[in-house]
Amino acid sequence: MAIEVKRVNFYDNSRIYATVEVKTYEDGRVEIVPLDGYRMYPMDIETADTSAHSFVPELIRMW
């Protein structure tokens, strides 16, 4: 069972179009669960400007 669940909303024109749950477990494992039938795809974080796009740190993972 997750000890912490954080919901991250993604917006388009101030309207929520997708939500992702970030679940943290007692053993330190983190699970990222996209809701609403969406899928998450990796991107190159070395070239992405995370500050310009307001990325949520919990969603950034090394390959």
Short mmCIF file of C-alpha atoms in Angstrom, two decimals:
data_model
loop_
_atom_site.label_atom_id
_atom_site.label_comp_id
_atom_site.label_asym_id
_atom_site.label_seq_id
_atom_site.Cartn_x
_atom_site.Cartn_y
_atom_site.Cartn_z
CA MET A 1 0.00 0.00 0.00
CA ALA A 2 1.30 3.46 -0.91
CA ILE A 3 2.17 5.71 2.02
CA GLU A 4 1.95 8.88 -0.06
CA VAL A 5 -0.05 9.63 -3.18
CA LYS A 6 0.45 12.90 -5.03
CA ARG A 7 -1.81 13.90 -7.91
CA VAL A 8 -0.22 15.96 -10.68
CA ASN A 9 -2.61 17.75 -13.04
CA PHE A 10 -1.77 18.71 -16.62
CA TYR A 11 -3.53 21.77 -17.98
CA ASP A 12 -4.53 23.13 -21.37
CA ASN A 13 -5.97 26.66 -21.37
CA SER A 14 -6.52 26.47 -17.57
CA ARG A 15 -8.51 23.24 -17.93
CA ILE A 16 -7.28 19.91 -16.54
CA TYR A 17 -6.91 17.44 -19.40
CA ALA A 18 -4.97 14.67 -17.61
CA THR A 19 -3.93 13.62 -14.12
CA VAL A 20 -1.00 11.47 -13.02
CA GLU A 21 -0.66 9.86 -9.60
CA VAL A 22 2.79 9.53 -8.04
CA LYS A 23 2.69 6.77 -5.42
CA THR A 24 5.53 6.37 -2.91
CA TYR A 25 5.80 3.11 -0.97
CA GLU A 26 7.42 2.29 2.39
CA ASP A 27 10.35 0.57 0.68
CA GLY A 28 11.13 3.77 -1.27
CA ARG A 29 9.73 2.51 -4.57
CA VAL A 30 7.92 5.16 -6.62
CA GLU A 31 5.17 4.30 -9.09
CA ILE A 32 3.89 6.77 -11.69
CA VAL A 33 0.33 6.03 -12.78
CA PRO A 34 -1.26 8.06 -15.59
CA LEU A 35 -5.05 8.26 -15.35
CA ASP A 36 -7.78 8.85 -17.91
CA GLY A 37 -6.31 6.42 -20.45
CA TYR A 38 -3.19 8.55 -21.06
CA ARG A 39 0.29 7.11 -21.53
CA MET A 40 3.56 8.68 -20.46
CA TYR A 41 6.50 8.73 -22.85
CA PRO A 42 10.16 9.33 -22.00
CA MET A 43 11.97 12.44 -23.11
CA ASP A 44 15.62 13.46 -23.01
CA ILE A 45 15.96 15.34 -19.72
CA GLU A 46 19.51 16.42 -20.51
CA THR A 47 18.27 18.74 -23.24
CA ALA A 48 14.86 19.62 -21.77
CA ASP A 49 14.53 22.96 -20.01
CA THR A 50 12.50 21.76 -17.02
CA SER A 51 12.23 25.23 -15.45
CA ALA A 52 10.66 26.74 -18.57
CA HIS A 53 7.96 24.08 -18.74
CA SER A 54 7.11 23.76 -15.01
CA PHE A 55 7.84 20.03 -14.90
CA VAL A 56 7.07 18.29 -11.62
CA PRO A 57 10.28 16.83 -10.13
CA GLU A 58 8.59 13.55 -9.15
CA LEU A 59 7.87 12.82 -12.81
CA ILE A 60 11.50 13.19 -13.92
CA ARG A 61 13.38 9.89 -13.93
CA MET A 62 16.76 8.83 -15.26
CA TRP A 63 16.64 6.07 -17.89
#
